[in-house]
Short mmCIF file of C-alpha atoms in Angstrom, two decimals:
data_model
loop_
_atom_site.label_atom_id
_atom_site.label_comp_id
_atom_site.label_asym_id
_atom_site.label_seq_id
_atom_site.Cartn_x
_atom_site.Cartn_y
_atom_site.Cartn_z
CA MET A 1 6.21 35.51 -14.81
CA LEU A 2 4.82 35.10 -11.29
CA ARG A 3 1.50 36.58 -10.66
CA ARG A 4 0.14 37.34 -7.17
CA THR A 5 -2.67 38.84 -5.60
CA LEU A 6 -4.12 40.73 -2.25
CA MET A 7 -1.06 40.71 -0.27
CA THR A 8 0.58 43.74 1.49
CA THR A 9 4.27 43.97 1.61
CA ALA A 10 3.93 43.97 5.46
CA ALA A 11 2.12 40.88 5.44
CA LEU A 12 4.28 39.35 3.07
CA GLY A 13 7.14 39.93 5.39
CA LEU A 14 5.14 38.20 8.51
CA GLY A 15 4.24 35.16 6.19
CA LEU A 16 7.93 34.72 5.40
CA ALA A 17 8.85 35.04 9.14
CA LEU A 18 6.52 32.21 9.80
CA THR A 19 8.11 29.70 7.61
CA GLY A 20 9.70 27.62 10.46
CA GLY A 21 8.43 24.48 11.72
CA ALA A 22 7.42 25.69 15.27
CA ALA A 23 5.48 28.39 13.63
CA LEU A 24 3.67 25.94 11.61
CA ALA A 25 2.71 23.79 14.47
CA ALA A 26 1.16 26.81 16.37
CA GLY A 27 -0.62 27.75 13.17
CA MET A 28 0.22 31.02 11.13
CA ASP A 29 -1.11 34.19 10.73
CA HIS A 30 -0.75 34.63 6.97
CA VAL A 31 -0.12 31.92 4.50
CA LYS A 32 1.46 32.18 0.97
CA ALA A 33 -0.17 29.38 -1.23
CA CYS A 34 1.39 28.92 -4.59
CA PHE A 35 0.22 26.85 -7.38
CA VAL A 36 2.16 25.45 -10.67
CA TYR A 37 0.04 24.83 -13.58
CA VAL A 38 0.74 22.70 -16.80
CA GLY A 39 -1.54 24.81 -19.06
CA PRO A 40 -2.65 28.43 -19.30
CA ILE A 41 -5.48 29.34 -16.77
CA GLY A 42 -7.71 29.73 -19.95
CA ASP A 43 -7.42 26.47 -21.29
CA GLY A 44 -11.19 26.03 -20.36
CA GLY A 45 -10.38 22.65 -18.47
CA TRP A 46 -7.73 21.21 -16.04
CA THR A 47 -5.69 23.93 -15.34
CA TYR A 48 -8.72 26.54 -15.29
CA GLN A 49 -10.54 24.27 -12.64
CA HIS A 50 -7.31 24.38 -10.55
CA HIS A 51 -7.24 28.06 -10.75
CA GLN A 52 -10.83 28.34 -9.65
CA GLY A 53 -9.42 26.15 -6.47
CA ALA A 54 -6.92 28.85 -6.04
CA LEU A 55 -9.34 31.57 -6.37
CA ALA A 56 -11.61 30.09 -3.79
CA VAL A 57 -8.64 29.98 -1.24
CA GLN A 58 -8.33 33.86 -1.66
CA GLU A 59 -12.18 34.28 -1.30
CA ALA A 60 -12.23 32.03 1.71
CA PHE A 61 -9.55 33.64 3.78
CA GLY A 62 -9.06 36.97 2.25
CA ASP A 63 -6.13 39.00 3.63
CA LYS A 64 -4.88 36.05 5.61
CA VAL A 65 -3.14 34.59 2.20
CA GLU A 66 -1.41 35.76 -0.83
CA VAL A 67 -2.16 33.59 -3.97
CA GLN A 68 0.60 33.06 -6.59
CA TRP A 69 0.79 31.03 -9.49
CA GLN A 70 2.80 30.23 -12.81
CA GLU A 71 0.95 29.06 -15.95
CA SER A 72 2.23 26.71 -18.75
CA VAL A 73 5.11 25.20 -16.77
CA PRO A 74 6.50 21.93 -18.65
CA GLU A 75 6.88 18.89 -16.90
CA GLY A 76 10.86 18.34 -16.17
CA ALA A 77 13.53 20.72 -15.48
CA ASP A 78 11.69 23.74 -16.05
CA ALA A 79 9.22 22.73 -13.16
CA GLU A 80 12.37 22.07 -10.60
CA ARG A 81 13.40 25.54 -11.56
CA VAL A 82 9.93 27.07 -10.81
CA LEU A 83 9.42 25.11 -7.73
CA THR A 84 13.05 26.33 -6.51
CA GLN A 85 12.01 29.85 -7.14
CA MET A 86 8.68 29.72 -5.38
CA ALA A 87 10.45 28.01 -2.23
CA LEU A 88 12.96 30.89 -2.33
CA GLY A 89 10.49 33.35 -2.38
CA GLY A 90 8.65 32.45 0.61
CA CYS A 91 5.77 30.36 -0.53
CA ASN A 92 4.46 28.28 2.51
CA ILE A 93 2.57 25.67 0.69
CA ILE A 94 3.16 24.76 -3.13
CA PHE A 95 0.32 22.89 -5.08
CA THR A 96 1.91 20.91 -8.20
CA THR A 97 -1.18 20.12 -10.44
CA SER A 98 0.10 17.63 -12.76
CA PHE A 99 1.08 14.19 -12.83
CA GLY A 100 4.60 14.91 -14.53
CA TYR A 101 5.65 17.13 -11.60
CA MET A 102 5.98 14.38 -9.48
CA ASP A 103 9.89 13.94 -9.60
CA PRO A 104 10.66 17.85 -9.42
CA THR A 105 8.11 18.20 -6.51
CA ASN A 106 10.11 15.47 -4.58
CA ALA A 107 13.23 16.89 -5.34
CA VAL A 108 12.94 20.25 -4.51
CA ALA A 109 10.73 19.30 -0.99
CA ALA A 110 13.74 17.36 0.10
CA LYS A 111 15.79 20.91 -0.20
CA PHE A 112 13.18 22.91 1.69
CA PRO A 113 11.88 20.94 4.56
CA ASP A 114 9.72 23.95 5.97
CA VAL A 115 7.64 24.32 2.95
CA LYS A 116 4.94 22.20 2.19
CA PHE A 117 4.36 20.48 -1.23
CA GLU A 118 1.31 18.87 -2.42
CA HIS A 119 1.38 17.05 -5.79
CA ALA A 120 -1.73 16.30 -7.89
CA THR A 121 -2.34 12.75 -8.91
CA GLY A 122 0.75 11.45 -8.19
CA PHE A 123 1.77 8.78 -5.36
CA MET A 124 5.42 9.69 -4.31
CA ARG A 125 5.74 11.20 -1.14
CA ASN A 126 9.58 10.89 -0.22
CA SER A 127 9.93 13.59 2.46
CA GLU A 128 7.42 14.46 5.24
CA ASN A 129 6.67 17.71 3.70
CA VAL A 130 5.01 16.17 0.58
CA SER A 131 1.31 15.11 0.27
CA THR A 132 -0.59 14.01 -2.63
CA TYR A 133 -4.12 14.48 -3.62
CA ASN A 134 -6.23 13.06 -6.73
CA ALA A 135 -9.65 12.51 -7.80
CA ARG A 136 -11.46 9.53 -8.74
CA PHE A 137 -12.42 10.55 -12.43
CA TYR A 138 -12.91 7.06 -13.26
CA GLU A 139 -16.41 7.38 -11.74
CA GLY A 140 -17.42 10.33 -13.81
CA ARG A 141 -16.13 7.80 -16.80
CA ALA A 142 -18.87 5.32 -15.76
CA VAL A 143 -21.88 8.09 -15.86
CA GLN A 144 -20.11 9.06 -19.24
CA GLY A 145 -19.94 5.48 -20.51
CA THR A 146 -23.56 4.70 -19.66
CA ILE A 147 -24.53 7.85 -21.90
CA ALA A 148 -21.95 6.90 -24.55
CA GLY A 149 -23.49 3.28 -25.00
CA ARG A 150 -27.05 4.46 -24.93
CA MET A 151 -26.37 7.47 -27.56
CA THR A 152 -24.29 5.80 -30.09
CA LYS A 153 -25.73 5.19 -33.33
CA SER A 154 -22.79 3.59 -34.91
CA ASN A 155 -21.68 1.61 -32.02
CA LYS A 156 -18.42 3.11 -32.36
CA ILE A 157 -17.25 5.23 -29.43
CA GLY A 158 -14.04 7.00 -28.87
CA TYR A 159 -11.44 8.31 -26.44
CA ILE A 160 -8.89 11.06 -26.82
CA ALA A 161 -6.29 9.83 -24.08
CA SER A 162 -3.34 11.95 -23.04
CA PHE A 163 -0.25 9.92 -21.67
CA PRO A 164 -0.44 6.15 -20.69
CA ILE A 165 -0.37 6.56 -16.88
CA PRO A 166 -2.86 4.69 -14.37
CA GLU A 167 -5.19 7.50 -14.06
CA VAL A 168 -5.69 7.66 -17.73
CA VAL A 169 -5.98 4.09 -18.25
CA MET A 170 -8.42 3.80 -15.51
CA GLY A 171 -10.68 6.33 -17.16
CA ILE A 172 -10.62 4.29 -20.50
CA ASN A 173 -11.32 1.15 -18.79
CA SER A 174 -14.32 2.63 -16.86
CA TYR A 175 -15.90 4.29 -19.79
CA TYR A 176 -15.58 1.14 -21.74
CA LEU A 177 -17.13 -1.14 -19.32
CA HIS A 178 -20.07 0.91 -18.89
CA ALA A 179 -20.69 1.67 -22.51
CA LYS A 180 -20.61 -2.09 -22.80
CA LYS A 181 -22.63 -2.98 -20.06
CA VAL A 182 -25.71 -1.02 -21.71
CA ASN A 183 -24.77 -1.70 -25.27
CA PRO A 184 -22.97 -5.21 -25.95
CA ASP A 185 -22.30 -4.26 -29.41
CA VAL A 186 -20.13 -1.25 -28.74
CA GLU A 187 -16.67 -0.81 -30.08
CA LEU A 188 -14.03 1.59 -28.38
CA SER A 189 -11.36 3.18 -30.42
CA VAL A 190 -8.70 5.26 -28.30
CA VAL A 191 -6.29 7.90 -29.75
CA TRP A 192 -3.04 8.72 -27.82
CA ALA A 193 -2.29 12.58 -28.19
CA TYR A 194 0.75 12.40 -25.72
CA THR A 195 -0.14 16.20 -24.33
CA TRP A 196 -2.10 17.59 -21.80
CA PHE A 197 -2.71 20.61 -23.80
CA ASP A 198 -2.41 21.17 -27.35
CA PRO A 199 -5.56 22.19 -29.02
CA ALA A 200 -4.01 21.31 -32.54
CA LYS A 201 -3.22 17.83 -31.46
CA GLU A 202 -6.73 17.45 -29.77
CA ALA A 203 -8.35 18.44 -32.65
CA ASP A 204 -6.24 15.94 -34.80
CA ALA A 205 -7.22 13.14 -32.65
CA ALA A 206 -10.94 14.01 -32.71
CA LYS A 207 -10.75 14.29 -36.49
CA ALA A 208 -9.13 10.62 -36.71
CA LEU A 209 -11.72 9.26 -34.40
CA ILE A 210 -14.63 10.93 -36.36
CA ASP A 211 -12.82 9.55 -39.67
CA GLN A 212 -13.25 6.09 -38.04
CA GLY A 213 -17.04 6.19 -37.69
CA VAL A 214 -16.93 7.04 -33.99
CA ASP A 215 -19.93 8.97 -33.08
CA VAL A 216 -19.11 9.80 -29.27
CA ILE A 217 -16.08 11.13 -27.90
CA ALA A 218 -14.68 11.26 -24.55
CA SER A 219 -11.07 12.85 -23.65
CA HIS A 220 -8.71 13.02 -21.04
CA THR A 221 -6.94 16.31 -22.32
CA ASP A 222 -7.45 19.73 -21.13
CA SER A 223 -9.17 21.90 -24.03
CA THR A 224 -12.19 22.20 -26.02
CA ALA A 225 -10.82 21.34 -29.01
CA PRO A 226 -12.47 17.99 -29.34
CA LEU A 227 -16.28 19.35 -28.82
CA ALA A 228 -14.94 22.13 -31.51
CA GLU A 229 -14.45 19.29 -33.92
CA ALA A 230 -17.68 17.47 -32.67
CA ALA A 231 -19.53 20.85 -33.17
CA LYS A 232 -18.76 20.48 -37.20
CA THR A 233 -20.40 17.65 -37.61
CA ASN A 234 -24.26 18.77 -37.77
CA GLY A 235 -25.23 16.97 -34.70
CA ALA A 236 -23.85 13.72 -35.67
CA VAL A 237 -21.12 13.42 -33.15
CA ILE A 238 -21.68 14.30 -29.42
CA GLY A 239 -18.86 14.70 -26.55
CA PHE A 240 -18.25 15.57 -22.98
CA GLY A 241 -16.96 18.33 -21.38
CA GLN A 242 -13.49 17.42 -19.51
CA ALA A 243 -12.11 18.78 -16.05
CA SER A 244 -14.57 21.77 -16.68
CA ASP A 245 -18.22 22.02 -17.65
CA MET A 246 -17.32 23.60 -21.22
CA ALA A 247 -20.98 24.90 -21.05
CA GLU A 248 -20.17 27.07 -24.16
CA TYR A 249 -20.94 23.68 -26.25
CA LYS A 250 -24.15 23.15 -24.01
CA ASP A 251 -26.57 23.79 -27.32
CA GLY A 252 -24.27 21.33 -29.71
CA PRO A 253 -22.18 18.37 -29.06
CA ARG A 254 -21.42 18.39 -25.11
CA VAL A 255 -24.32 16.37 -23.57
CA SER A 256 -22.55 16.29 -20.08
CA SER A 257 -19.18 16.96 -18.39
CA ILE A 258 -16.95 16.07 -15.65
CA ILE A 259 -16.02 18.76 -13.52
CA ASP A 260 -13.06 18.67 -11.03
CA ASN A 261 -13.75 20.78 -7.86
CA TRP A 262 -10.36 21.39 -6.32
CA ALA A 263 -11.73 24.14 -3.89
CA PRO A 264 -12.65 21.85 -1.00
CA TYR A 265 -9.45 20.65 -1.03
CA TYR A 266 -7.37 23.73 -1.54
CA VAL A 267 -9.24 25.48 1.13
CA LYS A 268 -9.04 22.55 3.65
CA ARG A 269 -5.13 22.37 3.16
CA VAL A 270 -4.71 26.05 3.60
CA GLY A 271 -6.61 26.50 6.48
CA ALA A 272 -5.01 23.63 8.14
CA LEU A 273 -1.81 25.62 7.77
CA LEU A 274 -3.51 28.75 9.51
CA ASP A 275 -4.92 26.70 12.36
CA GLY A 276 -1.89 24.40 12.98
CA SER A 277 -3.51 21.22 12.32
CA TYR A 278 -1.81 20.60 8.89
CA ALA A 279 -0.37 16.82 8.38
CA GLN A 280 0.94 15.04 5.53
CA ALA A 281 -1.80 13.50 3.52
CA ASP A 282 -2.74 11.01 0.63
CA ALA A 283 -6.14 12.11 -0.52
CA TRP A 284 -8.31 10.57 -3.17
CA GLU A 285 -12.15 11.65 -3.35
CA GLY A 286 -14.43 11.25 -5.93
CA ILE A 287 -18.29 12.11 -6.31
CA ALA A 288 -19.33 11.79 -2.63
CA GLY A 289 -16.69 14.07 -1.73
CA GLY A 290 -17.62 16.57 -4.14
CA GLU A 291 -14.04 16.48 -6.16
CA VAL A 292 -15.70 15.07 -9.02
CA GLY A 293 -18.86 16.64 -10.21
CA ILE A 294 -21.31 15.49 -13.22
CA GLY A 295 -22.40 18.52 -15.41
CA GLU A 296 -25.84 19.09 -16.51
CA ILE A 297 -27.09 16.26 -18.70
CA THR A 298 -28.81 18.24 -21.71
CA ALA A 299 -31.89 17.55 -23.31
CA ALA A 300 -30.10 16.11 -26.42
CA VAL A 301 -29.82 12.93 -24.01
CA PRO A 302 -33.43 11.16 -23.89
CA ALA A 303 -35.24 11.18 -20.62
CA GLU A 304 -34.39 7.65 -19.68
CA VAL A 305 -30.90 7.50 -20.57
CA LYS A 306 -30.44 10.84 -18.19
CA ALA A 307 -32.48 8.99 -15.48
CA GLU A 308 -29.89 6.06 -15.87
CA ALA A 309 -26.86 8.00 -15.71
CA GLU A 310 -28.00 9.91 -12.86
CA ALA A 311 -29.01 6.94 -10.83
CA MET A 312 -25.53 5.67 -11.37
CA ARG A 313 -24.47 9.03 -10.23
CA ASP A 314 -26.27 8.87 -7.28
CA ALA A 315 -25.25 5.03 -6.57
CA ILE A 316 -21.75 6.10 -6.60
CA ALA A 317 -22.15 8.85 -4.35
CA ALA A 318 -23.82 6.72 -1.99
CA GLY A 319 -21.29 3.84 -1.89
CA THR A 320 -23.76 1.28 -3.02
CA TYR A 321 -22.01 0.81 -6.43
CA HIS A 322 -17.91 0.74 -7.48
CA PRO A 323 -17.75 1.24 -11.07
CA PHE A 324 -15.06 -1.69 -11.03
CA THR A 325 -16.84 -4.46 -9.63
CA GLY A 326 -16.54 -8.08 -10.99
CA PRO A 327 -16.49 -9.97 -12.86
CA ILE A 328 -14.03 -8.17 -14.99
CA ASN A 329 -11.27 -9.76 -17.06
CA LYS A 330 -8.07 -8.23 -18.42
CA GLN A 331 -7.57 -7.74 -21.91
CA ASP A 332 -5.82 -11.11 -22.22
CA GLY A 333 -8.82 -12.98 -20.95
CA SER A 334 -7.26 -13.68 -17.52
CA ALA A 335 -9.43 -13.23 -14.45
CA TRP A 336 -9.12 -9.78 -12.61
CA LEU A 337 -12.21 -9.33 -10.35
CA ALA A 338 -14.52 -12.19 -9.32
CA GLU A 339 -18.07 -11.82 -9.31
CA GLY A 340 -19.08 -8.88 -6.78
CA GLN A 341 -15.75 -8.30 -6.08
CA THR A 342 -14.65 -4.52 -6.22
CA ALA A 343 -11.09 -3.56 -7.41
CA PRO A 344 -8.52 -2.35 -4.45
CA ASP A 345 -7.34 0.99 -4.75
CA GLY A 346 -3.94 -0.35 -5.16
CA ASP A 347 -4.91 -2.15 -8.42
CA LEU A 348 -6.65 1.04 -9.66
CA LEU A 349 -3.18 3.37 -8.72
CA GLY A 350 -1.10 1.00 -10.67
CA MET A 351 -3.47 -0.01 -13.59
CA ASP A 352 -1.37 -0.93 -16.85
CA PHE A 353 -3.74 -2.94 -18.30
CA TYR A 354 -6.90 -2.90 -20.72
CA VAL A 355 -10.04 -4.55 -19.73
CA GLU A 356 -11.37 -7.67 -22.11
CA GLY A 357 -13.27 -6.37 -25.00
CA ILE A 358 -10.77 -3.16 -25.84
CA THR A 359 -8.64 -3.70 -28.99
CA GLY A 360 -5.21 -2.08 -29.23
CA ASP A 361 -2.19 -1.84 -26.79
CA ILE A 362 -1.36 0.56 -24.16
CA PRO A 363 1.88 2.50 -25.01
CA LYS A 364 4.99 1.72 -23.23
#
């Protein structure tokens, strides 16, 4: 069921009246901002953080906006139905917050040219009213990889992957490269869960890694299940919060986290509709822009490792270090980046290969 907050019937009527292109060019008195979530807002990870961004919009603009959302929308035909319903229901801007919404977003946007559509982590902008936005999660993986390489006792680290898309593959590569950089003996095992949010599957993936002797686990799925499994090992396995801080595990296996902070982008884009400055965009920010945060590194991490990880975070933020800096070869040994060369964004956004040293194949 669609849910909404803090909007009177009279204000809603005014918002609907201002959906035309001329009105948008002049700015709007009220905006109805709508969000489509792939998981529940209580997932403790990805969707939770997007919802925090939506709530930040409400806080920033008060009664100038209505915020509406729908949780747990499957990626496919259901998404197209929900998007159509939102567009017909008077949403001025619709944020679709998962990669698998890319085709439905572009299909519905073509039918509603006066509605603005914003797609998270995608690359297709088939209509002028479609924008895309992403975060450079691979920067956070470089920090996590540094910690993993230093902290592993078995020299076996693991990664729970969701789907074989470039965003996930570049995270795996960054994590491994930086673990290998500080620990040449490290080996990486990847388990593909084929889900964004399914605590049971995520727990099974964590168990499989632990059974292989992995003692540090990173994940690109949305629940706290991997940390819950790590917590059962009495300190033998550590891990990281994913998408949100997952602070409830700070006294256990969670040693740091990647925190997705969507609030600045959401506030900026809704604000642009209000003031008339809105334009199509393709945004990709990271640690420097505040979209990627590194959660507190706990006392379980030795001081020198913490300092090393924080120095990497700070260098990335300052622009003096890029996580993909050559020499780096592809998995088959062929050259990718020469000494000192940094990866072009196009290479990263289309990444479909492992780097040298990772065993196994990327599913097709």
